[in-house]
């Protein structure tokens, strides 16, 4: 059987197969060297950075002002832990990338999508959910949603309530145009936008009276 031109060594020089073999070996050597460096760096940093997993790890999360112990795998999102372990089911799993706004919560007073944040990264931070706006004295935002009928199926509503509360805390005198702009990260499949805007304007004017 004749060698293919690419494997014929009789002409001298460096054939393709040898080249691939050689470059493969070089790549493997580089990878090994990089791997060794990464392992050395990880060993060095492990003195300061805690390592978790791969199994369940017990951590404490501060949620709605209370320290709560939970068991998490490194892959678990904050949303999974809130809903499945802490029974805080206000934030909803609608979009995996947080684009619906349905899993909105506060982390250290900043708006965040709970399904795009790993629970482990919330250790030492303050998490606040829509449930913090309920209780004996209902916050003005959910009150206005009720008054203005700002929901249908209600699946998007907790995310909207958190987003509205966060937005109006920052811009208490927002205009309708500003509210529309400020809430463009939240989606409602039932199309309740008009009533949601009315609820916001009601809060701007001082909330529901009487
Ligand atoms: S009320 Fe149904 S998705 Fe918004």
JSON list of C-alpha atoms and ligand atoms in Angstrom, two decimals:
[
{"chain": "A", "resi": 1, "resn": "UNK", "atom": "CA", "xyz": [0.00, 0.00, 0.00]},
{"chain": "A", "resi": 2, "resn": "UNK", "atom": "CA", "xyz": [1.27, 3.42, -0.98]},
{"chain": "A", "resi": 3, "resn": "UNK", "atom": "CA", "xyz": [1.70, 6.08, 1.56]},
{"chain": "A", "resi": 4, "resn": "UNK", "atom": "CA", "xyz": [-0.39, 9.12, 1.03]},
{"chain": "A", "resi": 5, "resn": "UNK", "atom": "CA", "xyz": [1.58, 12.22, 0.07]},
{"chain": "A", "resi": 6, "resn": "UNK", "atom": "CA", "xyz": [0.91, 13.55, 3.54]},
{"chain": "A", "resi": 7, "resn": "UNK", "atom": "CA", "xyz": [2.58, 10.61, 5.27]},
{"chain": "A", "resi": 8, "resn": "UNK", "atom": "CA", "xyz": [5.44, 9.92, 2.84]},
{"chain": "A", "resi": 9, "resn": "UNK", "atom": "CA", "xyz": [8.68, 10.48, 4.69]},
{"chain": "A", "resi": 10, "resn": "UNK", "atom": "CA", "xyz": [10.87, 9.33, 1.83]},
{"chain": "A", "resi": 11, "resn": "UNK", "atom": "CA", "xyz": [11.18, 12.90, 0.54]},
{"chain": "A", "resi": 12, "resn": "UNK", "atom": "CA", "xyz": [12.62, 14.01, 3.81]},
{"chain": "A", "resi": 13, "resn": "UNK", "atom": "CA", "xyz": [11.36, 17.00, 5.75]},
{"chain": "A", "resi": 14, "resn": "UNK", "atom": "CA", "xyz": [8.58, 17.06, 8.31]},
{"chain": "A", "resi": 15, "resn": "UNK", "atom": "CA", "xyz": [5.36, 15.32, 7.24]},
{"chain": "A", "resi": 16, "resn": "UNK", "atom": "CA", "xyz": [1.83, 16.23, 8.35]},
{"chain": "A", "resi": 17, "resn": "UNK", "atom": "CA", "xyz": [1.36, 13.29, 10.70]},
{"chain": "A", "resi": 18, "resn": "UNK", "atom": "CA", "xyz": [4.63, 14.03, 12.45]},
{"chain": "A", "resi": 19, "resn": "UNK", "atom": "CA", "xyz": [3.71, 17.66, 12.63]},
{"chain": "A", "resi": 20, "resn": "UNK", "atom": "CA", "xyz": [0.35, 16.85, 14.24]},
{"chain": "A", "resi": 21, "resn": "UNK", "atom": "CA", "xyz": [1.98, 14.38, 16.61]},
{"chain": "A", "resi": 22, "resn": "UNK", "atom": "CA", "xyz": [4.58, 16.96, 17.53]},
{"chain": "A", "resi": 23, "resn": "UNK", "atom": "CA", "xyz": [2.14, 19.82, 17.97]},
{"chain": "A", "resi": 24, "resn": "UNK", "atom": "CA", "xyz": [-0.18, 17.58, 19.98]},
{"chain": "A", "resi": 25, "resn": "UNK", "atom": "CA", "xyz": [2.62, 16.71, 22.31]},
{"chain": "A", "resi": 26, "resn": "UNK", "atom": "CA", "xyz": [3.55, 20.38, 22.59]},
{"chain": "A", "resi": 27, "resn": "UNK", "atom": "CA", "xyz": [-0.07, 21.33, 23.33]},
{"chain": "A", "resi": 28, "resn": "UNK", "atom": "CA", "xyz": [-0.31, 18.59, 25.94]},
{"chain": "A", "resi": 29, "resn": "UNK", "atom": "CA", "xyz": [2.92, 19.78, 27.54]},
{"chain": "A", "resi": 30, "resn": "UNK", "atom": "CA", "xyz": [1.60, 23.37, 27.61]},
{"chain": "A", "resi": 31, "resn": "UNK", "atom": "CA", "xyz": [-1.71, 22.22, 29.08]},
{"chain": "A", "resi": 32, "resn": "UNK", "atom": "CA", "xyz": [0.09, 20.23, 31.73]},
{"chain": "A", "resi": 33, "resn": "UNK", "atom": "CA", "xyz": [2.27, 23.20, 32.57]},
{"chain": "A", "resi": 34, "resn": "UNK", "atom": "CA", "xyz": [-0.78, 25.50, 32.74]},
{"chain": "A", "resi": 35, "resn": "UNK", "atom": "CA", "xyz": [-2.63, 22.92, 34.81]},
{"chain": "A", "resi": 36, "resn": "UNK", "atom": "CA", "xyz": [0.26, 22.65, 37.22]},
{"chain": "A", "resi": 37, "resn": "UNK", "atom": "CA", "xyz": [0.31, 26.43, 37.55]},
{"chain": "A", "resi": 38, "resn": "UNK", "atom": "CA", "xyz": [-3.45, 26.55, 38.12]},
{"chain": "A", "resi": 39, "resn": "UNK", "atom": "CA", "xyz": [-3.21, 23.83, 40.79]},
{"chain": "A", "resi": 40, "resn": "UNK", "atom": "CA", "xyz": [-0.37, 25.68, 42.48]},
{"chain": "A", "resi": 41, "resn": "UNK", "atom": "CA", "xyz": [-2.32, 28.96, 42.38]},
{"chain": "A", "resi": 42, "resn": "UNK", "atom": "CA", "xyz": [-5.45, 27.26, 43.71]},
{"chain": "A", "resi": 43, "resn": "UNK", "atom": "CA", "xyz": [-3.47, 25.70, 46.55]},
{"chain": "A", "resi": 44, "resn": "UNK", "atom": "CA", "xyz": [-2.00, 29.09, 47.35]},
{"chain": "A", "resi": 45, "resn": "UNK", "atom": "CA", "xyz": [-5.36, 30.89, 47.27]},
{"chain": "A", "resi": 46, "resn": "UNK", "atom": "CA", "xyz": [-7.19, 28.14, 49.18]},
{"chain": "A", "resi": 47, "resn": "UNK", "atom": "CA", "xyz": [-5.71, 29.61, 52.35]},
{"chain": "A", "resi": 48, "resn": "UNK", "atom": "CA", "xyz": [-7.88, 32.68, 51.88]},
{"chain": "A", "resi": 49, "resn": "UNK", "atom": "CA", "xyz": [-10.80, 31.57, 49.67]},
{"chain": "A", "resi": 50, "resn": "UNK", "atom": "CA", "xyz": [-13.12, 28.92, 51.12]},
{"chain": "A", "resi": 51, "resn": "UNK", "atom": "CA", "xyz": [-13.70, 25.92, 48.84]},
{"chain": "A", "resi": 52, "resn": "UNK", "atom": "CA", "xyz": [-17.18, 24.42, 48.63]},
{"chain": "A", "resi": 53, "resn": "UNK", "atom": "CA", "xyz": [-18.72, 21.30, 47.18]},
{"chain": "A", "resi": 54, "resn": "UNK", "atom": "CA", "xyz": [-19.20, 19.25, 45.21]},
{"chain": "A", "resi": 55, "resn": "UNK", "atom": "CA", "xyz": [-21.74, 17.96, 47.76]},
{"chain": "A", "resi": 56, "resn": "UNK", "atom": "CA", "xyz": [-24.08, 19.85, 50.05]},
{"chain": "A", "resi": 57, "resn": "UNK", "atom": "CA", "xyz": [-22.56, 22.59, 52.15]},
{"chain": "A", "resi": 58, "resn": "UNK", "atom": "CA", "xyz": [-24.21, 24.20, 55.14]},
{"chain": "A", "resi": 59, "resn": "UNK", "atom": "CA", "xyz": [-24.25, 27.99, 54.88]},
{"chain": "A", "resi": 60, "resn": "UNK", "atom": "CA", "xyz": [-26.06, 30.87, 56.55]},
{"chain": "A", "resi": 61, "resn": "UNK", "atom": "CA", "xyz": [-27.95, 33.37, 54.44]},
{"chain": "A", "resi": 62, "resn": "UNK", "atom": "CA", "xyz": [-29.36, 36.60, 55.80]},
{"chain": "A", "resi": 63, "resn": "UNK", "atom": "CA", "xyz": [-32.83, 36.81, 54.25]},
{"chain": "A", "resi": 64, "resn": "UNK", "atom": "CA", "xyz": [-35.37, 39.49, 55.15]},
{"chain": "A", "resi": 65, "resn": "UNK", "atom": "CA", "xyz": [-33.35, 40.41, 58.23]},
{"chain": "A", "resi": 66, "resn": "UNK", "atom": "CA", "xyz": [-33.04, 36.87, 59.57]},
{"chain": "A", "resi": 67, "resn": "UNK", "atom": "CA", "xyz": [-30.10, 34.47, 59.51]},
{"chain": "A", "resi": 68, "resn": "UNK", "atom": "CA", "xyz": [-31.28, 31.24, 57.90]},
{"chain": "A", "resi": 69, "resn": "UNK", "atom": "CA", "xyz": [-29.29, 28.02, 57.66]},
{"chain": "A", "resi": 70, "resn": "UNK", "atom": "CA", "xyz": [-29.52, 26.17, 54.37]},
{"chain": "A", "resi": 71, "resn": "UNK", "atom": "CA", "xyz": [-27.72, 23.34, 52.63]},
{"chain": "A", "resi": 72, "resn": "UNK", "atom": "CA", "xyz": [-26.60, 24.09, 49.13]},
{"chain": "A", "resi": 73, "resn": "UNK", "atom": "CA", "xyz": [-24.64, 22.58, 46.29]},
{"chain": "A", "resi": 74, "resn": "UNK", "atom": "CA", "xyz": [-22.32, 25.03, 44.52]},
{"chain": "A", "resi": 75, "resn": "UNK", "atom": "CA", "xyz": [-24.56, 24.93, 41.41]},
{"chain": "A", "resi": 76, "resn": "UNK", "atom": "CA", "xyz": [-27.72, 26.07, 43.23]},
{"chain": "A", "resi": 77, "resn": "UNK", "atom": "CA", "xyz": [-29.18, 29.46, 42.46]},
{"chain": "A", "resi": 78, "resn": "UNK", "atom": "CA", "xyz": [-30.43, 31.81, 45.12]},
{"chain": "A", "resi": 79, "resn": "UNK", "atom": "CA", "xyz": [-33.92, 31.38, 43.64]},
{"chain": "A", "resi": 80, "resn": "UNK", "atom": "CA", "xyz": [-33.87, 27.59, 44.19]},
{"chain": "A", "resi": 81, "resn": "UNK", "atom": "CA", "xyz": [-32.81, 28.03, 47.79]},
{"chain": "A", "resi": 82, "resn": "UNK", "atom": "CA", "xyz": [-35.39, 30.75, 48.50]},
{"chain": "A", "resi": 83, "resn": "UNK", "atom": "CA", "xyz": [-38.22, 28.73, 47.02]},
{"chain": "A", "resi": 84, "resn": "UNK", "atom": "CA", "xyz": [-37.30, 25.14, 47.90]},
{"chain": "A", "resi": 85, "resn": "UNK", "atom": "CA", "xyz": [-35.62, 25.52, 51.27]},
{"chain": "A", "resi": 86, "resn": "UNK", "atom": "CA", "xyz": [-36.93, 28.73, 52.77]},
{"chain": "A", "resi": 87, "resn": "UNK", "atom": "CA", "xyz": [-40.47, 28.52, 51.34]},
{"chain": "A", "resi": 88, "resn": "UNK", "atom": "CA", "xyz": [-40.20, 32.09, 50.07]},
{"chain": "A", "resi": 89, "resn": "UNK", "atom": "CA", "xyz": [-42.06, 31.50, 46.82]},
{"chain": "A", "resi": 90, "resn": "UNK", "atom": "CA", "xyz": [-42.72, 35.10, 45.77]},
{"chain": "A", "resi": 91, "resn": "UNK", "atom": "CA", "xyz": [-39.81, 35.25, 43.31]},
{"chain": "A", "resi": 92, "resn": "UNK", "atom": "CA", "xyz": [-40.62, 33.07, 40.31]},
{"chain": "A", "resi": 93, "resn": "UNK", "atom": "CA", "xyz": [-38.64, 30.88, 37.90]},
{"chain": "A", "resi": 94, "resn": "UNK", "atom": "CA", "xyz": [-39.77, 32.31, 34.56]},
{"chain": "A", "resi": 95, "resn": "UNK", "atom": "CA", "xyz": [-36.62, 33.00, 32.54]},
{"chain": "A", "resi": 96, "resn": "UNK", "atom": "CA", "xyz": [-33.26, 31.29, 33.02]},
{"chain": "A", "resi": 97, "resn": "UNK", "atom": "CA", "xyz": [-31.40, 34.50, 32.20]},
{"chain": "A", "resi": 98, "resn": "UNK", "atom": "CA", "xyz": [-33.47, 36.80, 34.42]},
{"chain": "A", "resi": 99, "resn": "UNK", "atom": "CA", "xyz": [-34.84, 38.69, 31.42]},
{"chain": "A", "resi": 100, "resn": "UNK", "atom": "CA", "xyz": [-38.45, 38.48, 32.66]},
{"chain": "A", "resi": 101, "resn": "UNK", "atom": "CA", "xyz": [-37.72, 40.18, 36.00]},
{"chain": "A", "resi": 102, "resn": "UNK", "atom": "CA", "xyz": [-39.92, 37.59, 37.75]},
{"chain": "A", "resi": 103, "resn": "UNK", "atom": "CA", "xyz": [-37.19, 36.54, 40.17]},
{"chain": "A", "resi": 104, "resn": "UNK", "atom": "CA", "xyz": [-36.35, 40.08, 41.30]},
{"chain": "A", "resi": 105, "resn": "UNK", "atom": "CA", "xyz": [-34.98, 40.43, 44.83]},
{"chain": "A", "resi": 106, "resn": "UNK", "atom": "CA", "xyz": [-32.64, 42.81, 46.57]},
{"chain": "A", "resi": 107, "resn": "UNK", "atom": "CA", "xyz": [-29.08, 41.82, 47.40]},
{"chain": "A", "resi": 108, "resn": "UNK", "atom": "CA", "xyz": [-27.35, 44.40, 49.57]},
{"chain": "A", "resi": 109, "resn": "UNK", "atom": "CA", "xyz": [-30.11, 46.84, 48.59]},
{"chain": "A", "resi": 110, "resn": "UNK", "atom": "CA", "xyz": [-29.46, 46.39, 44.89]},
{"chain": "A", "resi": 111, "resn": "UNK", "atom": "CA", "xyz": [-31.97, 44.85, 42.52]},
{"chain": "A", "resi": 112, "resn": "UNK", "atom": "CA", "xyz": [-30.92, 41.38, 41.30]},
{"chain": "A", "resi": 113, "resn": "UNK", "atom": "CA", "xyz": [-32.39, 38.34, 39.55]},
{"chain": "A", "resi": 114, "resn": "UNK", "atom": "CA", "xyz": [-32.33, 35.51, 42.08]},
{"chain": "A", "resi": 115, "resn": "UNK", "atom": "CA", "xyz": [-32.12, 32.87, 39.35]},
{"chain": "A", "resi": 116, "resn": "UNK", "atom": "CA", "xyz": [-28.89, 34.28, 37.94]},
{"chain": "A", "resi": 117, "resn": "UNK", "atom": "CA", "xyz": [-27.09, 34.44, 41.28]},
{"chain": "A", "resi": 118, "resn": "UNK", "atom": "CA", "xyz": [-25.49, 31.45, 42.99]},
{"chain": "A", "resi": 119, "resn": "UNK", "atom": "CA", "xyz": [-26.68, 31.00, 46.56]},
{"chain": "A", "resi": 120, "resn": "UNK", "atom": "CA", "xyz": [-23.11, 30.54, 47.78]},
{"chain": "A", "resi": 121, "resn": "UNK", "atom": "CA", "xyz": [-22.20, 34.02, 46.63]},
{"chain": "A", "resi": 122, "resn": "UNK", "atom": "CA", "xyz": [-24.83, 35.50, 48.95]},
{"chain": "A", "resi": 123, "resn": "UNK", "atom": "CA", "xyz": [-23.07, 34.46, 52.15]},
{"chain": "A", "resi": 124, "resn": "UNK", "atom": "CA", "xyz": [-22.37, 37.61, 54.18]},
{"chain": "A", "resi": 125, "resn": "UNK", "atom": "CA", "xyz": [-24.81, 39.70, 52.12]},
{"chain": "A", "resi": 126, "resn": "UNK", "atom": "CA", "xyz": [-28.31, 40.91, 52.87]},
{"chain": "A", "resi": 127, "resn": "UNK", "atom": "CA", "xyz": [-31.01, 39.34, 50.72]},
{"chain": "A", "resi": 128, "resn": "UNK", "atom": "CA", "xyz": [-34.49, 40.83, 50.68]},
{"chain": "A", "resi": 129, "resn": "UNK", "atom": "CA", "xyz": [-37.49, 39.34, 48.91]},
{"chain": "A", "resi": 130, "resn": "UNK", "atom": "CA", "xyz": [-41.00, 40.52, 48.05]},
{"chain": "A", "resi": 131, "resn": "UNK", "atom": "CA", "xyz": [-42.23, 38.86, 51.27]},
{"chain": "A", "resi": 132, "resn": "UNK", "atom": "CA", "xyz": [-40.51, 41.67, 53.21]},
{"chain": "A", "resi": 133, "resn": "UNK", "atom": "CA", "xyz": [-43.16, 44.06, 51.84]},
{"chain": "A", "resi": 134, "resn": "UNK", "atom": "CA", "xyz": [-46.03, 42.05, 53.31]},
{"chain": "A", "resi": 135, "resn": "UNK", "atom": "CA", "xyz": [-47.00, 41.33, 56.87]},
{"chain": "A", "resi": 136, "resn": "UNK", "atom": "CA", "xyz": [-49.34, 43.29, 59.12]},
{"chain": "A", "resi": 137, "resn": "UNK", "atom": "CA", "xyz": [-48.70, 46.58, 57.34]},
{"chain": "A", "resi": 138, "resn": "UNK", "atom": "CA", "xyz": [-48.74, 46.00, 53.61]},
{"chain": "A", "resi": 139, "resn": "UNK", "atom": "CA", "xyz": [-46.31, 48.22, 51.72]},
{"chain": "A", "resi": 140, "resn": "UNK", "atom": "CA", "xyz": [-47.80, 50.98, 49.55]},
{"chain": "A", "resi": 141, "resn": "UNK", "atom": "CA", "xyz": [-46.71, 49.27, 46.31]},
{"chain": "A", "resi": 142, "resn": "UNK", "atom": "CA", "xyz": [-48.57, 45.95, 46.72]},
{"chain": "A", "resi": 143, "resn": "UNK", "atom": "CA", "xyz": [-51.47, 47.94, 48.16]},
{"chain": "A", "resi": 144, "resn": "UNK", "atom": "CA", "xyz": [-51.62, 50.03, 44.99]},
{"chain": "A", "resi": 145, "resn": "UNK", "atom": "CA", "xyz": [-51.39, 46.89, 42.83]},
{"chain": "A", "resi": 146, "resn": "UNK", "atom": "CA", "xyz": [-54.45, 45.55, 44.62]},
{"chain": "A", "resi": 147, "resn": "UNK", "atom": "CA", "xyz": [-56.29, 48.84, 44.31]},
{"chain": "A", "resi": 148, "resn": "UNK", "atom": "CA", "xyz": [-55.51, 49.28, 40.61]},
{"chain": "A", "resi": 149, "resn": "UNK", "atom": "CA", "xyz": [-55.98, 45.60, 39.75]},
{"chain": "A", "resi": 150, "resn": "UNK", "atom": "CA", "xyz": [-52.39, 45.42, 38.52]},
{"chain": "A", "resi": 151, "resn": "UNK", "atom": "CA", "xyz": [-52.40, 41.66, 37.91]},
{"chain": "A", "resi": 152, "resn": "UNK", "atom": "CA", "xyz": [-54.16, 38.82, 36.17]},
{"chain": "A", "resi": 153, "resn": "UNK", "atom": "CA", "xyz": [-52.52, 35.41, 36.70]},
{"chain": "A", "resi": 154, "resn": "UNK", "atom": "CA", "xyz": [-50.16, 37.11, 39.13]},
{"chain": "A", "resi": 155, "resn": "UNK", "atom": "CA", "xyz": [-47.09, 35.16, 38.08]},
{"chain": "A", "resi": 156, "resn": "UNK", "atom": "CA", "xyz": [-45.08, 38.27, 37.19]},
{"chain": "A", "resi": 157, "resn": "UNK", "atom": "CA", "xyz": [-46.52, 40.38, 40.00]},
{"chain": "A", "resi": 158, "resn": "UNK", "atom": "CA", "xyz": [-43.99, 39.75, 42.83]},
{"chain": "A", "resi": 159, "resn": "UNK", "atom": "CA", "xyz": [-41.15, 40.64, 40.46]},
{"chain": "A", "resi": 160, "resn": "UNK", "atom": "CA", "xyz": [-42.98, 43.76, 39.36]},
{"chain": "A", "resi": 161, "resn": "UNK", "atom": "CA", "xyz": [-43.70, 44.77, 42.96]},
{"chain": "A", "resi": 162, "resn": "UNK", "atom": "CA", "xyz": [-40.01, 44.47, 43.89]},
{"chain": "A", "resi": 163, "resn": "UNK", "atom": "CA", "xyz": [-38.93, 46.36, 40.78]},
{"chain": "A", "resi": 164, "resn": "UNK", "atom": "CA", "xyz": [-41.49, 49.12, 41.37]},
{"chain": "A", "resi": 165, "resn": "UNK", "atom": "CA", "xyz": [-40.52, 49.45, 45.03]},
{"chain": "A", "resi": 166, "resn": "UNK", "atom": "CA", "xyz": [-36.83, 49.66, 44.12]},
{"chain": "A", "resi": 167, "resn": "UNK", "atom": "CA", "xyz": [-37.48, 52.16, 41.34]},
{"chain": "A", "resi": 168, "resn": "UNK", "atom": "CA", "xyz": [-39.74, 54.45, 43.38]},
{"chain": "A", "resi": 169, "resn": "UNK", "atom": "CA", "xyz": [-37.35, 54.34, 46.36]},
{"chain": "A", "resi": 170, "resn": "UNK", "atom": "CA", "xyz": [-34.81, 55.86, 44.01]},
{"chain": "A", "resi": 171, "resn": "UNK", "atom": "CA", "xyz": [-37.17, 58.14, 42.08]},
{"chain": "A", "resi": 172, "resn": "UNK", "atom": "CA", "xyz": [-40.14, 58.89, 44.34]},
{"chain": "A", "resi": 173, "resn": "UNK", "atom": "CA", "xyz": [-41.44, 61.62, 42.01]},
{"chain": "A", "resi": 174, "resn": "UNK", "atom": "CA", "xyz": [-41.03, 59.69, 38.77]},
{"chain": "A", "resi": 175, "resn": "UNK", "atom": "CA", "xyz": [-43.20, 60.64, 35.81]},
{"chain": "A", "resi": 176, "resn": "UNK", "atom": "CA", "xyz": [-45.19, 58.11, 33.80]},
{"chain": "A", "resi": 177, "resn": "UNK", "atom": "CA", "xyz": [-42.55, 58.11, 31.05]},
{"chain": "A", "resi": 178, "resn": "UNK", "atom": "CA", "xyz": [-39.80, 57.53, 33.59]},
{"chain": "A", "resi": 179, "resn": "UNK", "atom": "CA", "xyz": [-41.77, 54.69, 35.20]},
{"chain": "A", "resi": 180, "resn": "UNK", "atom": "CA", "xyz": [-42.26, 53.01, 31.83]},
{"chain": "A", "resi": 181, "resn": "UNK", "atom": "CA", "xyz": [-38.56, 53.31, 31.15]},
{"chain": "A", "resi": 182, "resn": "UNK", "atom": "CA", "xyz": [-37.59, 52.17, 34.66]},
{"chain": "A", "resi": 183, "resn": "UNK", "atom": "CA", "xyz": [-39.71, 49.02, 34.50]},
{"chain": "A", "resi": 184, "resn": "UNK", "atom": "CA", "xyz": [-38.62, 47.82, 31.08]},
{"chain": "A", "resi": 185, "resn": "UNK", "atom": "CA", "xyz": [-36.78, 44.88, 32.67]},
{"chain": "A", "resi": 186, "resn": "UNK", "atom": "CA", "xyz": [-40.04, 43.24, 33.75]},
{"chain": "A", "resi": 187, "resn": "UNK", "atom": "CA", "xyz": [-42.38, 41.35, 31.47]},
{"chain": "A", "resi": 188, "resn": "UNK", "atom": "CA", "xyz": [-46.05, 40.44, 31.89]},
{"chain": "A", "resi": 189, "resn": "UNK", "atom": "CA", "xyz": [-47.55, 37.82, 29.58]},
{"chain": "A", "resi": 190, "resn": "UNK", "atom": "CA", "xyz": [-51.06, 38.85, 30.62]},
{"chain": "A", "resi": 191, "resn": "UNK", "atom": "CA", "xyz": [-50.42, 42.42, 29.51]},
{"chain": "A", "resi": 192, "resn": "UNK", "atom": "CA", "xyz": [-51.32, 44.24, 32.71]},
{"chain": "A", "resi": 193, "resn": "UNK", "atom": "CA", "xyz": [-48.89, 47.08, 32.01]},
{"chain": "A", "resi": 194, "resn": "UNK", "atom": "CA", "xyz": [-51.49, 49.85, 31.96]},
{"chain": "A", "resi": 195, "resn": "UNK", "atom": "CA", "xyz": [-52.75, 48.96, 35.44]},
{"chain": "A", "resi": 196, "resn": "UNK", "atom": "CA", "xyz": [-49.22, 48.48, 36.77]},
{"chain": "A", "resi": 197, "resn": "UNK", "atom": "CA", "xyz": [-48.35, 52.00, 35.60]},
{"chain": "A", "resi": 198, "resn": "UNK", "atom": "CA", "xyz": [-51.50, 53.32, 37.29]},
{"chain": "A", "resi": 199, "resn": "UNK", "atom": "CA", "xyz": [-50.44, 51.60, 40.50]},
{"chain": "A", "resi": 200, "resn": "UNK", "atom": "CA", "xyz": [-47.03, 53.25, 40.30]},
{"chain": "A", "resi": 201, "resn": "UNK", "atom": "CA", "xyz": [-48.55, 56.68, 39.70]},
{"chain": "A", "resi": 202, "resn": "UNK", "atom": "CA", "xyz": [-50.83, 56.12, 42.66]},
{"chain": "A", "resi": 203, "resn": "UNK", "atom": "CA", "xyz": [-47.79, 55.50, 44.91]},
{"chain": "A", "resi": 204, "resn": "UNK", "atom": "CA", "xyz": [-46.08, 58.61, 43.50]},
{"chain": "A", "resi": 205, "resn": "UNK", "atom": "CA", "xyz": [-49.16, 60.64, 44.46]},
{"chain": "A", "resi": 206, "resn": "UNK", "atom": "CA", "xyz": [-49.03, 59.34, 48.01]},
{"chain": "A", "resi": 207, "resn": "UNK", "atom": "CA", "xyz": [-50.64, 55.93, 47.81]},
{"chain": "A", "resi": 208, "resn": "UNK", "atom": "CA", "xyz": [-54.12, 54.64, 48.40]},
{"chain": "A", "resi": 209, "resn": "UNK", "atom": "CA", "xyz": [-56.15, 56.75, 50.80]},
{"chain": "A", "resi": 210, "resn": "UNK", "atom": "CA", "xyz": [-59.11, 55.91, 52.86]},
{"chain": "B", "resi": 1, "resn": "LIG", "atom": "S1", "xyz": [-50.27, 38.99, 35.47]},
{"chain": "B", "resi": 1, "resn": "LIG", "atom": "FE1", "xyz": [-49.94, 37.15, 34.33]},
{"chain": "B", "resi": 1, "resn": "LIG", "atom": "S2", "xyz": [-47.90, 37.35, 33.65]},
{"chain": "B", "resi": 1, "resn": "LIG", "atom": "FE2", "xyz": [-48.32, 39.25, 34.52]}
]
